[in-house]
């Protein structure tokens, strides 16, 4: 996360395969001095690898790659919210609040 406006998400599958994807692409393009079209062109592959990662964790059955591409191409004021949306759409269960379990 960078100042809550952009994030580079990394995932690592068992066996060592890794993937990464930017959240809030327009800001990522500005921050990296790369054309937005270049970063956007990576979205289909990033979405496929993210979904494969989720499947390797036993979640995401029935999730469509188009759903993940939509998340990666969307914009939220806070990248943290977009990260939560990505995990939700990949099919990961909501995190428990350890303070609420007390």
mmCIF file of C-alpha atoms in Angstrom:
data_model
loop_
_atom_site.group_PDB
_atom_site.id
_atom_site.type_symbol
_atom_site.label_atom_id
_atom_site.label_comp_id
_atom_site.label_asym_id
_atom_site.label_seq_id
_atom_site.Cartn_x
_atom_site.Cartn_y
_atom_site.Cartn_z
ATOM 1 C CA UNK A 1 0.000 0.000 0.000
ATOM 2 C CA UNK A 2 1.172 3.473 -0.710
ATOM 3 C CA UNK A 3 -0.611 6.244 1.129
ATOM 4 C CA UNK A 4 -3.885 4.254 0.875
ATOM 5 C CA UNK A 5 -4.223 5.235 -2.788
ATOM 6 C CA UNK A 6 -2.470 2.387 -4.610
ATOM 7 C CA UNK A 7 -1.243 -1.118 -3.861
ATOM 8 C CA UNK A 8 0.832 -3.823 -5.456
ATOM 9 C CA UNK A 9 -0.576 -7.170 -4.346
ATOM 10 C CA UNK A 10 1.649 -10.268 -4.395
ATOM 11 C CA UNK A 11 0.587 -13.877 -4.032
ATOM 12 C CA UNK A 12 2.662 -17.041 -3.724
ATOM 13 C CA UNK A 13 1.285 -20.486 -4.520
ATOM 14 C CA UNK A 14 2.573 -23.704 -3.016
ATOM 15 C CA UNK A 15 5.446 -24.740 -5.222
ATOM 16 C CA UNK A 16 6.703 -21.189 -5.622
ATOM 17 C CA UNK A 17 4.578 -19.777 -8.460
ATOM 18 C CA UNK A 18 3.897 -16.128 -7.749
ATOM 19 C CA UNK A 19 1.721 -13.396 -9.183
ATOM 20 C CA UNK A 20 1.228 -9.694 -8.623
ATOM 21 C CA UNK A 21 -1.300 -7.066 -9.616
ATOM 22 C CA UNK A 22 -1.774 -3.350 -9.131
ATOM 23 C CA UNK A 23 -4.855 -1.920 -7.434
ATOM 24 C CA UNK A 24 -5.994 1.533 -8.624
ATOM 25 C CA UNK A 25 -4.318 1.317 -12.034
ATOM 26 C CA UNK A 26 -4.373 5.012 -12.941
ATOM 27 C CA UNK A 27 -2.515 5.940 -9.774
ATOM 28 C CA UNK A 28 -0.096 3.033 -10.306
ATOM 29 C CA UNK A 29 0.645 4.345 -13.797
ATOM 30 C CA UNK A 30 1.362 7.834 -12.457
ATOM 31 C CA UNK A 31 3.490 6.496 -9.642
ATOM 32 C CA UNK A 32 5.590 4.195 -11.841
ATOM 33 C CA UNK A 33 5.785 6.520 -14.857
ATOM 34 C CA UNK A 34 4.379 3.725 -17.021
ATOM 35 C CA UNK A 35 1.551 4.209 -19.511
ATOM 36 C CA UNK A 36 -1.839 3.193 -18.134
ATOM 37 C CA UNK A 37 -2.376 1.047 -21.232
ATOM 38 C CA UNK A 38 0.759 -0.963 -20.377
ATOM 39 C CA UNK A 39 -0.417 -1.675 -16.837
ATOM 40 C CA UNK A 40 -3.966 -2.399 -18.009
ATOM 41 C CA UNK A 41 -2.665 -4.898 -20.592
ATOM 42 C CA UNK A 42 -1.417 -7.034 -17.680
ATOM 43 C CA UNK A 43 -4.863 -7.300 -16.068
ATOM 44 C CA UNK A 44 -6.105 -10.447 -17.881
ATOM 45 C CA UNK A 45 -3.005 -12.435 -16.932
ATOM 46 C CA UNK A 46 -2.955 -10.986 -13.419
ATOM 47 C CA UNK A 47 -6.599 -11.964 -12.926
ATOM 48 C CA UNK A 48 -5.992 -15.518 -14.158
ATOM 49 C CA UNK A 49 -2.984 -15.975 -11.894
ATOM 50 C CA UNK A 50 -4.826 -14.496 -8.893
ATOM 51 C CA UNK A 51 -7.707 -16.897 -9.435
ATOM 52 C CA UNK A 52 -5.321 -19.861 -9.789
ATOM 53 C CA UNK A 53 -3.735 -18.744 -6.510
ATOM 54 C CA UNK A 54 -7.145 -18.701 -4.818
ATOM 55 C CA UNK A 55 -7.918 -22.152 -6.196
ATOM 56 C CA UNK A 56 -4.622 -23.448 -4.795
ATOM 57 C CA UNK A 57 -5.853 -22.249 -1.390
ATOM 58 C CA UNK A 58 -9.116 -24.160 -1.849
ATOM 59 C CA UNK A 59 -11.350 -21.151 -2.478
ATOM 60 C CA UNK A 60 -12.946 -19.521 -5.480
ATOM 61 C CA UNK A 61 -14.899 -22.363 -7.102
ATOM 62 C CA UNK A 62 -17.236 -20.893 -9.662
ATOM 63 C CA UNK A 63 -15.497 -17.497 -9.690
ATOM 64 C CA UNK A 64 -15.161 -16.132 -13.203
ATOM 65 C CA UNK A 65 -11.917 -14.489 -14.372
ATOM 66 C CA UNK A 66 -14.025 -11.595 -15.708
ATOM 67 C CA UNK A 67 -15.087 -10.829 -12.124
ATOM 68 C CA UNK A 68 -11.462 -10.544 -11.037
ATOM 69 C CA UNK A 69 -10.543 -8.414 -14.069
ATOM 70 C CA UNK A 70 -13.396 -6.071 -13.139
ATOM 71 C CA UNK A 71 -12.014 -5.686 -9.611
ATOM 72 C CA UNK A 72 -8.477 -5.078 -10.859
ATOM 73 C CA UNK A 73 -9.733 -2.394 -13.253
ATOM 74 C CA UNK A 74 -11.939 -0.669 -10.688
ATOM 75 C CA UNK A 75 -11.022 2.299 -8.521
ATOM 76 C CA UNK A 76 -11.666 2.959 -4.857
ATOM 77 C CA UNK A 77 -10.601 5.984 -2.878
ATOM 78 C CA UNK A 78 -8.801 3.693 -0.455
ATOM 79 C CA UNK A 79 -6.745 0.811 -1.845
ATOM 80 C CA UNK A 80 -7.427 -1.121 1.363
ATOM 81 C CA UNK A 81 -11.103 -1.321 0.382
ATOM 82 C CA UNK A 82 -10.177 -2.549 -3.067
ATOM 83 C CA UNK A 83 -7.895 -5.188 -1.538
ATOM 84 C CA UNK A 84 -10.779 -6.405 0.642
ATOM 85 C CA UNK A 85 -13.016 -6.538 -2.443
ATOM 86 C CA UNK A 86 -10.398 -8.552 -4.334
ATOM 87 C CA UNK A 87 -10.156 -11.135 -1.555
ATOM 88 C CA UNK A 88 -13.963 -11.297 -1.280
ATOM 89 C CA UNK A 89 -14.403 -11.822 -5.029
ATOM 90 C CA UNK A 90 -11.668 -14.471 -5.078
ATOM 91 C CA UNK A 91 -13.798 -16.361 -2.560
ATOM 92 C CA UNK A 92 -11.742 -16.036 0.596
ATOM 93 C CA UNK A 93 -13.797 -16.094 3.799
ATOM 94 C CA UNK A 94 -14.049 -12.944 5.847
ATOM 95 C CA UNK A 95 -11.350 -12.580 8.482
ATOM 96 C CA UNK A 96 -12.437 -13.025 12.048
ATOM 97 C CA UNK A 97 -11.994 -10.219 14.538
ATOM 98 C CA UNK A 98 -9.904 -11.595 17.422
ATOM 99 C CA UNK A 99 -11.189 -8.859 19.741
ATOM 100 C CA UNK A 100 -14.789 -9.848 19.053
ATOM 101 C CA UNK A 101 -14.068 -13.498 19.857
ATOM 102 C CA UNK A 102 -12.878 -12.613 23.381
#
